[in-house]
Amino acid sequence: MKLYEYEAKNIFSQFGISVPRFKVVSTPEEARSAAEEIGGRVVVKAQVLVAGRGKAGGVKLADSPQEAYSYAKQMLGSEIKGEKVRKAMVSKAVDIERELYLSIIIDRSIGAPVILASPEGGVDIEELARTKPEKILKIVVDPLIGVRDYHSRQAARFLELSEQAFRKAQEITINLYRVFENYSCELAEINPLAITPEGSLEAVDAKIILDDNALYKYPEFSSEFTRDLGYYEAEAKKMNFSYVELDGNIGILCNGAGLTMATMDSVYVLGGRPANFLDIGGGARADLVERAVTLLLQHPKTEVIFINILGGITRCDEVANGIVGALKKTGVSKEIVVRLKGTNEEEGRRILEENKIHVLEEMDEAARKAVELGGRR
Amino acid sequence: MTVLVDSETRVVVQGITGREGSFHTKAMLSYGTKILAGVTPGKGGSTIEGVPVYDNVIEAVRRHPELNTSVIFVPSRFTADAVYEAIDAGLDLIVVITEGIPVHETMKFVRYAKINGVTIIGPNCPGVISPGESKVGIMPGHVFSKGHVGIVSRSGTLTYEIAYAMTKAGIGQSTSIGIGGDPVPGTSFIDALEMFREDDGTDAVVLIGEIGGDMEERAARYIVEQGYEKPVVAYVAGRTAPPGKRMGHAGAIISMGVGDAASKIKVLREVGVEVAELPSQIPSLLVRVLKK
């Protein structure tokens, strides 16, 4: 789960990483008084989770409290790349001499944390990795040992700093690793890390992505776990299912992530357009299957529902009862293609066929049938 | 021959008294897996499906010195502890079925296992099966059949789908390894390819990948750099997955421009790996490469 900039900055502050003074506001009036209180030039920043808010008008420099008021008025309630702006940050505008980059990520290939440092911050790090890979230093940290002074010296040296800033960069590297560990981060990033004319280092922007599997450790965020999810994703999450919205018309419901992906891919390869990814996992009972099917019956763009079950711990009769229950309770009729294979297959087939739902045995023929009903691309 | 598990495998089930643990203990026993002991702290002295339960792994190993493998079903909050315990008890192979373990914890126990020379399969995986010999995991045994093709996969049910298609086509498996759907697995595709390379009971390998990370790309590099002798065929799931979305598995996410299916498929094909468009095509690809 990605945190908002202000949440990340609050964490940074607690861990001794200096950030420009800021206030979080939700009305233009609050923005004006925040700008008055902070004094001088301020930056008004929309608090959204989508990337690229700057180019989309979500970051504005204000010379006066009145200007901060107008910018906040424009931003609050508007949408940036489809995400509604509910809060904005009014932050002190800092003079920047140079911009650096510093982050700690989990490197999946190595299975370890990696410190990334660059003397050329302020730009997209993926872009920098493509154009000037020699400007990025990568330091692998043994997860059992954690960050050490020699790592931080190595990082700070690469940033081409004065002696005073060098020590601060070392401190920030250590502190950023503490944030990374304490909050079970997938990513903790400062971009840019600004050097001011006075020689101090300030985290002008902040990004933290928490590991969803570790959220139970941070109840302060987990209550808002579903905040960046759409309606269908949030509903599926409540049932412990995974849901992802796609742009076609054939709804996909399967057990297991790999099979669900392979099913939507098969529909695509055979010429159709998958509408969503809905993985009900292993061992779902009839009541949960019913809720999952109901979700797809209610989904406006889904015209055909393709249910592909290869039952191991998932029982085909439970799935069949779930499907029948959803159709009866919602009264919605959509084309449904079912492929059932595995545990209690015969019983599942009997239940569905009694309710006039045709059951197929092989995945390919079922995918072809779904494409035929949904129409080709 | 097989890899990782065979008729000599002697298993302790950690979390044996839980719903999942007891259910799959029964299923593994009926498949013929030799389970000598179970562990649940505080439940020592009882039995599950005739298997004696101990309070800790060290005691189980003391009572059953033949134990060499653990399969872990304990809830995600307690899994790391269970893994360390199994490593310290001296087992050789640890299969971690549990899903939802924080990746910071996984990174640490995977590293600790490496230092101690212990193999970890998973987390978030279906386990390992050598058909007809031993099943250490949760897969339905009947879709597999004894033979000479190795399977290594990041997915569960998709593996069953492909194994089922192979079995129907008369192509059996030496061993099927589910390495799991997490971003940091204990065993990688390369590790599994190495095992199958050394195994004279394996003639070809099926690699079942998916979006996220670069494990498929690294496997492709390994195949070409090592001049891998055995034919490899593959399927990669998630070509219609949008970037930035987690597709069920914690590790199945295209992020920071890395991990889409199209580039994985391209890299695999470049090194001569045949990649199926549909899971059902795997058997015919195998027939083709095995004829060569």
XYZ file of C-alpha atoms in Angstrom:
669
model
C 0.000 0.000 0.000
C 1.277 3.373 -1.013
C 1.195 6.134 1.599
C 0.336 9.750 0.914
C 3.224 12.174 0.809
C 2.213 13.757 4.123
C 2.085 10.374 5.849
C 5.520 9.485 4.519
C 6.879 12.864 5.610
C 5.443 12.434 9.095
C 7.291 9.133 9.361
C 10.503 10.674 8.001
C 10.318 13.465 10.603
C 9.901 10.946 13.402
C 13.030 9.192 12.219
C 15.162 12.330 12.067
C 14.982 12.986 8.338
C 14.453 16.691 7.825
C 11.457 17.719 5.716
C 10.302 21.263 4.833
C 7.702 22.486 7.327
C 4.178 21.639 6.163
C 0.499 21.517 7.036
C -2.207 19.260 5.660
C -5.379 21.084 4.605
C -8.760 20.088 3.279
C -10.286 23.537 2.535
C -8.932 26.626 0.718
C -9.362 28.629 3.935
C -7.145 26.204 5.814
C -4.610 26.537 3.005
C -4.576 30.330 3.429
C -4.022 30.222 7.165
C -1.409 27.476 6.769
C 0.482 29.683 4.291
C 0.243 32.637 6.720
C 1.552 30.537 9.563
C 4.427 29.053 7.583
C 5.303 32.430 6.034
C 7.085 33.272 2.796
C 6.670 31.299 -0.389
C 4.886 27.997 -0.096
C 4.141 25.030 -2.325
C 0.607 23.696 -2.543
C 0.674 19.978 -3.304
C -2.331 17.777 -4.037
C -2.251 14.627 -1.883
C -2.906 11.852 -4.359
C -1.407 8.421 -4.870
C -1.139 8.476 -8.666
C 2.256 9.222 -10.154
C 2.967 12.337 -12.203
C 0.807 14.838 -10.281
C 3.275 17.698 -10.984
C 2.694 17.624 -14.717
C -1.036 17.276 -14.122
C -1.189 20.572 -12.190
C -1.084 19.073 -8.717
C 1.960 21.040 -7.476
C 1.907 24.876 -7.446
C 4.246 27.505 -6.045
C 2.366 30.272 -4.203
C 3.881 33.679 -3.393
C 1.137 34.728 -1.001
C -1.485 33.188 1.286
C -4.130 34.413 -1.165
C -2.421 32.520 -3.983
C -2.212 29.416 -1.800
C -5.962 29.835 -1.219
C -6.691 29.932 -4.985
C -4.491 26.993 -5.830
C -5.993 24.920 -3.033
C -9.444 25.877 -4.292
C -8.555 24.651 -7.770
C -7.064 21.412 -6.520
C -9.361 20.300 -3.706
C -12.302 18.309 -5.028
C -10.808 18.140 -8.514
C -9.501 14.938 -10.056
C -5.895 14.221 -10.945
C -5.576 11.338 -13.382
C -8.905 10.004 -12.173
C -8.112 10.290 -8.456
C -10.135 12.732 -6.379
C -8.106 15.258 -4.373
C -9.370 15.268 -0.796
C -6.380 16.815 0.912
C -3.567 19.147 -0.003
C -0.259 19.939 1.626
C 0.962 23.489 2.129
C 4.703 23.253 2.456
C 7.488 25.787 2.909
C 9.219 26.425 -0.420
C 12.909 25.683 0.036
C 15.745 27.133 -2.019
C 17.434 24.288 -3.775
C 21.052 24.270 -4.809
C 21.136 20.731 -6.059
C 18.817 17.718 -6.113
C 19.876 14.218 -5.056
C 18.173 10.852 -5.070
C 18.116 8.311 -2.246
C 15.959 5.229 -1.785
C 15.843 1.769 -0.298
C 13.961 -0.933 -2.160
C 13.609 -4.685 -2.035
C 15.520 -6.175 -4.924
C 13.542 -9.262 -5.877
C 16.349 -10.753 -7.974
C 18.743 -10.733 -5.029
C 16.182 -11.171 -2.279
C 17.709 -8.341 -0.291
C 17.315 -4.619 0.405
C 19.218 -2.328 -1.927
C 20.222 1.281 -1.323
C 19.998 3.392 -4.466
C 21.782 6.756 -4.516
C 22.292 9.306 -7.244
C 23.816 12.808 -7.377
C 21.223 13.621 -10.055
C 17.853 13.559 -8.273
C 14.568 15.225 -9.072
C 14.040 13.138 -12.171
C 12.271 9.864 -12.640
C 14.675 7.167 -11.424
C 13.590 4.671 -14.096
C 14.377 7.298 -16.720
C 17.772 7.953 -15.128
C 18.482 4.204 -15.038
C 17.923 4.100 -18.787
C 19.835 7.242 -19.769
C 22.667 7.479 -17.202
C 22.992 4.156 -15.368
C 26.511 5.188 -14.243
C 24.886 7.924 -12.153
C 23.099 5.403 -9.908
C 24.908 3.565 -7.129
C 23.375 0.304 -5.955
C 24.425 -1.078 -2.564
C 23.126 -4.515 -1.546
C 22.449 -4.892 2.177
C 22.360 -8.290 3.852
C 18.877 -8.435 5.410
C 20.203 -10.255 8.468
C 22.793 -7.564 9.178
C 21.033 -4.394 8.069
C 22.586 -1.049 7.213
C 26.115 -0.307 8.463
C 28.221 2.826 8.526
C 30.290 1.654 5.606
C 27.144 1.438 3.457
C 26.182 4.971 4.390
C 29.713 6.271 3.703
C 29.652 4.609 0.313
C 26.278 6.166 -0.501
C 27.230 9.620 0.766
C 30.517 9.631 -1.132
C 28.703 8.890 -4.392
C 26.481 11.952 -3.907
C 29.431 14.377 -4.418
C 28.911 16.461 -1.284
C 30.733 18.973 0.889
C 32.030 17.655 4.186
C 29.120 19.057 6.171
C 26.508 17.641 3.824
C 28.416 14.351 3.649
C 27.766 13.637 7.317
C 24.107 14.542 6.969
C 23.715 12.279 3.951
C 25.231 9.439 5.946
C 22.777 10.063 8.773
C 19.845 10.210 6.353
C 20.879 6.917 4.747
C 20.902 5.195 8.139
C 17.613 6.796 9.143
C 15.949 5.916 5.866
C 16.926 2.290 6.410
C 15.373 2.461 9.880
C 12.136 3.694 8.304
C 12.377 0.902 5.727
C 12.790 -1.753 8.447
C 10.401 -0.332 11.012
C 7.548 -0.007 8.550
C 8.260 -3.160 6.482
C 8.572 -1.035 3.349
C 8.772 -2.289 -0.194
C 10.100 1.161 -1.011
C 11.236 4.210 0.978
C 12.277 6.983 -1.365
C 13.430 10.589 -1.158
C 13.296 12.251 -4.536
C 14.448 14.894 -4.567
C 16.660 15.130 -1.547
C 17.510 18.814 -1.778
C 20.734 20.557 -0.782
C 19.888 24.067 0.349
C 22.265 27.046 -0.012
C 22.878 26.740 3.765
C 24.154 23.209 3.208
C 21.324 21.346 4.849
C 19.560 18.351 3.315
C 15.774 18.296 3.072
C 13.404 15.602 1.839
C 11.321 17.684 -0.564
C 9.240 14.735 -1.688
C 8.645 11.412 0.065
C 7.332 8.094 -1.074
C 6.667 4.987 0.989
C 5.108 1.743 -0.189
C 4.221 -0.674 2.610
C 4.117 -4.436 2.158
C 0.428 -5.432 2.168
C 1.362 -8.643 3.983
C 2.774 -6.625 6.886
C -0.120 -4.171 7.251
C -1.434 -5.935 10.344
C 1.541 -4.479 12.175
C 0.422 -0.922 11.408
C -3.218 -0.565 12.430
C -2.942 3.203 11.893
C -2.824 2.560 8.153
C -4.628 -0.744 7.770
C -8.007 0.761 8.631
C -7.610 2.673 5.386
C -6.349 -0.340 3.510
C -9.011 -0.107 0.840
C -8.571 3.610 0.239
C -6.939 3.428 -3.172
C -9.250 0.681 -4.407
C -12.305 0.952 -6.607
C -15.717 -0.401 -5.555
C -15.275 -3.888 -7.001
C -11.727 -4.267 -5.714
C -12.834 -3.172 -2.242
C -15.826 -5.539 -2.233
C -13.632 -8.450 -3.337
C -11.053 -7.586 -0.681
C -13.720 -7.867 2.026
C -14.165 -11.494 0.973
C -10.419 -12.047 0.775
C -10.505 -12.341 -3.014
C -8.273 -10.548 -5.497
C -9.963 -8.387 -8.080
C -8.482 -6.327 -10.889
C -10.451 -4.289 -13.380
C -9.688 -4.811 -17.079
C -11.343 -3.174 -20.050
C -13.239 -5.956 -21.867
C -16.656 -7.589 -21.506
C -15.916 -11.175 -20.397
C -15.762 -11.544 -16.625
C -13.226 -14.098 -15.380
C -13.720 -15.992 -12.113
C -11.293 -18.760 -11.159
C -9.542 -20.361 -8.214
C -5.859 -19.510 -7.961
C -3.957 -16.496 -9.289
C -2.009 -18.312 -12.004
C -5.065 -20.085 -13.378
C -7.043 -16.833 -13.322
C -4.337 -15.041 -15.300
C -4.017 -17.951 -17.725
C -7.796 -17.948 -18.200
C -7.966 -14.256 -19.045
C -4.962 -14.653 -21.340
C -6.612 -17.602 -23.096
C -9.754 -15.538 -23.695
C -7.548 -12.837 -25.180
C -5.446 -15.218 -27.300
C -8.663 -16.720 -28.696
C -9.879 -13.261 -29.706
C -11.999 -12.064 -26.768
C -11.701 -9.272 -24.225
C -11.464 -10.064 -20.493
C -13.392 -7.642 -18.239
C -11.772 -8.451 -14.932
C -9.604 -10.754 -12.884
C -11.373 -12.369 -9.941
C -9.451 -15.003 -8.009
C -11.484 -16.734 -5.286
C -8.440 -18.656 -4.034
C -8.572 -22.196 -2.676
C -11.419 -23.832 -0.797
C -14.140 -21.171 -1.185
C -17.554 -22.252 0.103
C -20.878 -21.707 -1.659
C -21.738 -18.474 0.185
C -18.493 -16.813 -0.854
C -18.765 -18.075 -4.427
C -22.271 -16.629 -4.471
C -20.982 -13.196 -3.452
C -18.197 -13.351 -6.038
C -20.592 -14.304 -8.837
C -23.002 -11.591 -7.660
C -20.214 -9.043 -8.005
C -19.756 -9.968 -11.663
C -23.519 -10.131 -12.292
C -23.758 -6.552 -11.055
C -20.711 -5.327 -12.942
C -22.079 -3.207 -15.805
C -19.360 -3.894 -18.379
C -19.381 -7.656 -17.845
C -21.675 -9.261 -20.439
C -20.439 -12.837 -20.229
C -19.149 -14.605 -17.106
C -16.539 -17.289 -17.572
C -16.033 -19.431 -14.487
C -13.062 -21.771 -14.674
C -12.547 -24.043 -11.674
C -9.951 -26.727 -11.288
C -10.935 -28.070 -7.913
C -8.369 -29.459 -5.541
C -9.360 -28.061 -2.168
C -12.116 -26.104 -3.916
C -15.189 -28.316 -4.228
C -17.122 -28.173 -7.489
C -20.489 -28.713 -5.756
C -19.880 -25.688 -3.505
C -19.031 -23.614 -6.576
C -22.156 -24.821 -8.389
C -24.401 -23.971 -5.434
C -22.787 -20.525 -5.254
C -23.469 -19.853 -8.930
C -27.086 -20.987 -8.708
C -27.625 -18.969 -5.519
C -26.271 -15.775 -7.087
C -28.487 -16.125 -10.156
C -31.589 -16.762 -8.051
C -30.986 -13.973 -5.564
C -30.015 -11.229 -8.000
C -32.508 -12.176 -10.702
C -29.927 -10.883 -13.170
C -29.423 -13.036 -16.244
C -26.129 -12.967 -18.086
C -24.467 -15.510 -20.305
C -22.483 -17.865 -18.077
C -19.859 -20.342 -19.235
C -18.703 -22.811 -16.602
C -15.814 -25.211 -16.711
C -15.608 -27.534 -13.730
C -12.948 -30.093 -13.116
C -11.797 -31.864 -9.988
C -13.196 -32.584 -6.540
C -16.949 -33.412 -6.593
C -17.132 -32.566 -10.284
C -20.147 -34.819 -11.030
C -22.218 -33.342 -8.219
C -21.355 -29.807 -9.351
C -22.291 -30.617 -12.918
C -25.616 -32.104 -11.824
C -26.542 -29.016 -9.763
C -25.753 -26.673 -12.628
C -27.439 -28.718 -15.318
C -30.601 -28.979 -13.214
C -30.585 -25.200 -13.352
C -30.012 -25.198 -17.107
C -26.403 -24.042 -16.944
C -24.241 -25.928 -19.374
C -20.940 -27.206 -18.019
C -17.811 -27.807 -20.085
C -14.921 -30.029 -19.179
C -11.917 -28.481 -20.909
C -10.536 -24.990 -20.443
C -9.951 -24.235 -24.143
C -13.430 -25.174 -25.306
C -14.907 -23.126 -22.466
C -12.738 -20.124 -23.392
C -13.820 -20.451 -27.035
C -17.450 -20.564 -25.957
C -17.004 -17.428 -23.827
C -15.381 -15.601 -26.738
C -18.158 -16.687 -29.077
C -20.768 -15.267 -26.685
C -18.849 -12.108 -25.880
C -17.863 -11.256 -29.441
C -14.412 -11.021 -30.949
C -12.157 -8.014 -30.772
C 15.141 -40.545 -10.227
C 13.461 -37.445 -8.887
C 14.532 -34.226 -7.208
C 13.906 -32.879 -3.676
C 11.442 -35.563 -2.536
C 11.245 -39.313 -3.064
C 10.338 -42.498 -1.205
C 13.102 -41.732 1.325
C 11.512 -38.422 2.308
C 10.474 -38.352 5.967
C 8.188 -35.485 6.860
C 7.304 -33.440 9.916
C 4.190 -31.278 9.538
C 4.463 -27.943 11.373
C 1.012 -26.666 12.253
C -0.455 -30.155 12.056
C -3.396 -29.505 14.384
C -4.769 -26.566 12.372
C -7.566 -26.893 9.823
C -5.231 -26.840 6.809
C -2.512 -28.846 8.496
C -4.728 -31.739 9.555
C -6.648 -31.815 6.264
C -3.503 -32.022 4.157
C -1.779 -34.429 6.533
C -4.595 -36.846 5.785
C -4.321 -36.220 2.033
C -0.522 -36.638 2.036
C -0.737 -39.848 4.062
C -3.269 -41.323 1.685
C -0.956 -40.434 -1.204
C 1.736 -42.465 0.506
C 3.913 -39.711 1.927
C 5.796 -40.833 4.999
C 4.835 -38.429 7.748
C 6.495 -39.358 11.026
C 5.621 -36.400 13.207
C 3.648 -33.219 13.600
C 4.394 -30.092 15.617
C 2.086 -27.601 17.270
C 3.358 -25.720 20.337
C 1.196 -26.666 23.323
C -0.380 -29.700 21.641
C 2.451 -32.164 22.284
C 1.313 -35.660 23.247
C -1.774 -35.800 21.025
C -2.068 -37.511 17.648
C -3.533 -36.412 14.306
C -4.418 -39.122 11.776
C -2.247 -41.460 13.821
C 0.749 -39.110 13.611
C 2.322 -38.171 16.966
C 2.327 -34.450 17.750
C 5.229 -32.708 19.523
C 5.635 -29.268 21.050
C 8.666 -28.394 18.986
C 10.660 -29.562 16.004
C 13.838 -30.347 17.933
C 11.950 -32.863 20.070
C 10.333 -34.382 16.976
C 13.763 -34.811 15.370
C 15.169 -36.360 18.549
C 12.370 -38.931 18.575
C 12.487 -39.489 14.798
C 16.073 -39.010 13.629
C 15.090 -40.053 10.068
C 13.179 -36.771 9.610
C 14.652 -34.718 6.771
C 11.806 -32.549 5.534
C 9.304 -30.125 7.028
C 6.097 -28.817 5.545
C 4.762 -25.669 7.178
C 1.075 -24.755 7.514
C 1.261 -22.338 10.439
C -0.450 -18.920 10.100
C 1.605 -16.173 8.451
C 2.369 -14.285 11.690
C 4.126 -17.319 13.118
C 5.680 -18.760 9.988
C 9.094 -17.112 10.220
C 9.520 -18.569 13.693
C 8.555 -22.031 12.428
C 11.093 -21.795 9.591
C 13.961 -20.797 11.914
C 13.033 -23.649 14.203
C 13.124 -26.148 11.326
C 16.494 -24.825 10.115
C 17.979 -25.006 13.612
C 16.612 -28.538 14.053
C 18.782 -29.608 11.140
C 16.233 -30.513 8.470
C 17.371 -30.432 4.824
C 14.219 -29.303 3.068
C 11.527 -26.908 4.264
C 8.332 -26.453 2.252
C 6.474 -23.293 3.252
C 2.841 -23.464 2.143
C 1.681 -20.382 4.087
C 0.604 -17.299 2.158
C 0.808 -13.714 3.399
C 4.203 -13.638 5.097
C 5.739 -10.136 5.226
C 8.538 -10.026 2.660
C 10.984 -8.510 5.182
C 10.645 -11.695 7.210
C 10.968 -13.928 4.158
C 14.169 -12.169 3.021
C 15.699 -12.931 6.405
C 14.774 -16.599 6.740
C 15.661 -17.310 3.123
C 19.095 -15.805 3.784
C 19.468 -17.764 7.023
C 18.558 -20.991 5.217
C 21.152 -20.299 2.517
C 23.860 -19.750 5.105
C 22.903 -23.064 6.716
C 22.700 -24.981 3.455
C 18.973 -25.654 3.818
C 16.580 -25.636 0.837
C 13.376 -23.675 1.169
C 10.473 -24.142 -1.237
C 7.912 -21.305 -1.117
C 6.513 -19.406 0.670
C 2.974 -19.189 -0.719
C 3.378 -22.385 -2.698
C 1.591 -25.710 -3.339
C 4.704 -27.754 -2.464
C 6.623 -30.513 -4.204
C 5.438 -33.828 -5.622
C 7.362 -36.726 -7.135
C 4.445 -38.722 -8.520
C 4.116 -42.206 -7.062
C 6.821 -41.524 -4.463
C 5.993 -38.617 -2.226
C 3.794 -35.553 -2.087
C 4.842 -32.768 0.273
C 2.196 -30.117 -0.183
C -1.406 -29.442 -1.040
C -1.710 -30.381 -4.711
C -4.321 -32.887 -5.865
C -2.190 -35.989 -6.386
C -4.358 -37.560 -9.090
C -3.623 -34.967 -11.797
C 0.048 -35.964 -11.715
C 1.583 -39.152 -13.130
C 4.987 -40.745 -12.912
C 7.344 -39.914 -15.771
C 10.366 -37.992 -16.960
C 9.428 -34.323 -17.264
C 10.207 -31.881 -14.472
C 7.854 -28.989 -13.713
C 8.819 -25.776 -11.948
C 6.126 -23.201 -11.385
C 5.235 -19.949 -9.604
C 1.584 -20.949 -9.522
C -0.616 -23.632 -7.943
C -3.812 -24.319 -9.855
C -2.198 -23.439 -13.177
C 0.361 -26.162 -12.490
C -2.463 -28.622 -11.838
C -4.057 -27.568 -15.126
C -0.850 -28.189 -17.059
C 0.032 -31.400 -15.203
C -3.489 -32.639 -15.912
C -3.056 -31.906 -19.635
C 0.318 -33.697 -19.615
C -1.047 -36.708 -17.768
C -3.979 -36.952 -20.193
C -1.486 -36.892 -23.077
C 0.525 -39.687 -21.476
C 3.446 -37.482 -20.410
C 4.374 -38.113 -16.788
C 6.451 -36.034 -14.381
C 9.621 -36.760 -12.453
C 9.028 -33.988 -9.931
C 6.804 -30.918 -9.885
C 8.137 -28.024 -7.822
C 5.838 -25.148 -6.882
C 8.238 -22.375 -5.938
C 5.393 -20.067 -4.951
C 3.937 -16.702 -5.840
C 5.853 -14.413 -3.491
C 8.381 -11.780 -4.595
C 11.261 -13.428 -2.731
C 11.129 -17.225 -3.054
C 13.476 -19.618 -1.279
C 14.119 -21.516 -4.498
C 14.296 -19.811 -7.881
C 13.769 -21.077 -11.416
C 17.544 -21.309 -11.807
C 17.876 -23.398 -8.631
C 15.200 -25.776 -9.931
C 16.770 -25.957 -13.400
C 20.061 -26.910 -11.736
C 18.370 -29.713 -9.807
C 16.696 -31.089 -12.935
C 19.985 -30.825 -14.817
C 21.633 -33.186 -12.341
C 18.707 -35.597 -12.309
C 18.984 -38.449 -14.789
C 15.285 -39.180 -14.359
C 14.365 -35.849 -15.941
C 14.502 -35.498 -19.740
C 12.846 -32.087 -20.174
C 11.586 -29.226 -18.033
C 8.325 -27.258 -18.075
C 8.743 -23.774 -16.663
C 5.544 -22.006 -15.633
C 6.158 -18.328 -15.046
C 4.066 -15.262 -14.564
C 4.333 -11.482 -14.496
C 6.482 -9.702 -11.898
C 10.206 -9.634 -11.212
C 12.810 -11.000 -13.598
C 13.094 -14.671 -12.633
C 12.070 -15.868 -16.128
C 14.634 -13.554 -17.745
C 17.364 -14.805 -15.418
C 16.400 -18.394 -16.189
C 16.699 -17.609 -19.913
C 20.169 -16.140 -19.404
C 21.170 -19.167 -17.359
C 19.937 -21.562 -20.068
C 21.962 -19.860 -22.792
C 25.087 -19.144 -20.730
C 25.277 -22.647 -19.266
C 24.398 -24.384 -22.533
C 21.554 -26.147 -20.703
C 21.381 -29.614 -22.186
C 17.748 -30.532 -21.523
C 14.907 -29.022 -23.530
C 12.794 -26.447 -21.702
C 9.264 -25.418 -22.643
C 7.383 -22.636 -20.920
C 4.124 -20.877 -20.268
C 4.004 -17.336 -18.882
C 0.739 -16.129 -17.314
C -0.450 -12.537 -17.272
C -0.055 -11.165 -20.767
C -3.317 -9.256 -20.305
C -2.424 -7.957 -16.834
C -2.305 -4.166 -16.463
C 0.863 -2.607 -14.987
C 0.957 -1.647 -11.315
C -1.772 -4.122 -10.291
C -1.117 -7.097 -8.076
C -2.660 -10.128 -9.764
C -3.507 -12.315 -6.772
C 0.025 -13.378 -5.893
C 2.133 -10.893 -3.922
C 4.860 -11.293 -6.546
C 2.634 -10.992 -9.625
C 2.934 -7.286 -10.329
C 4.472 -5.308 -13.167
C 6.249 -2.487 -11.364
C 8.752 0.179 -12.341
C 8.609 -1.019 -15.953
C 9.798 -4.518 -15.040
C 8.002 -7.843 -15.231
C 5.509 -7.837 -18.110
C 4.697 -11.149 -19.816
C 5.534 -10.078 -23.366
C 9.170 -9.309 -22.578
C 9.554 -12.545 -20.581
C 8.145 -14.567 -23.478
C 10.428 -12.759 -25.911
C 13.575 -13.394 -23.862
C 12.697 -17.078 -23.363
C 12.072 -17.567 -27.082
C 15.350 -15.856 -27.926
C 17.257 -18.560 -26.067
C 15.340 -21.363 -27.786
C 12.708 -22.078 -25.147
C 9.370 -22.948 -26.758
C 6.646 -20.852 -25.127
C 3.014 -22.005 -25.312
C 0.216 -19.572 -26.158
C -2.306 -21.676 -24.252
C -1.647 -23.982 -21.268
C -3.151 -26.885 -23.254
C -0.331 -26.653 -25.828
C 2.379 -27.730 -23.372
C 2.026 -31.494 -24.073
C 2.418 -31.094 -27.853
C 5.429 -28.791 -27.372
C 6.953 -31.447 -25.112
C 6.355 -34.181 -27.656
C 8.105 -32.011 -30.254
C 11.181 -31.131 -28.186
C 11.574 -34.665 -26.862
C 11.629 -36.072 -30.399
C 14.554 -33.880 -31.412
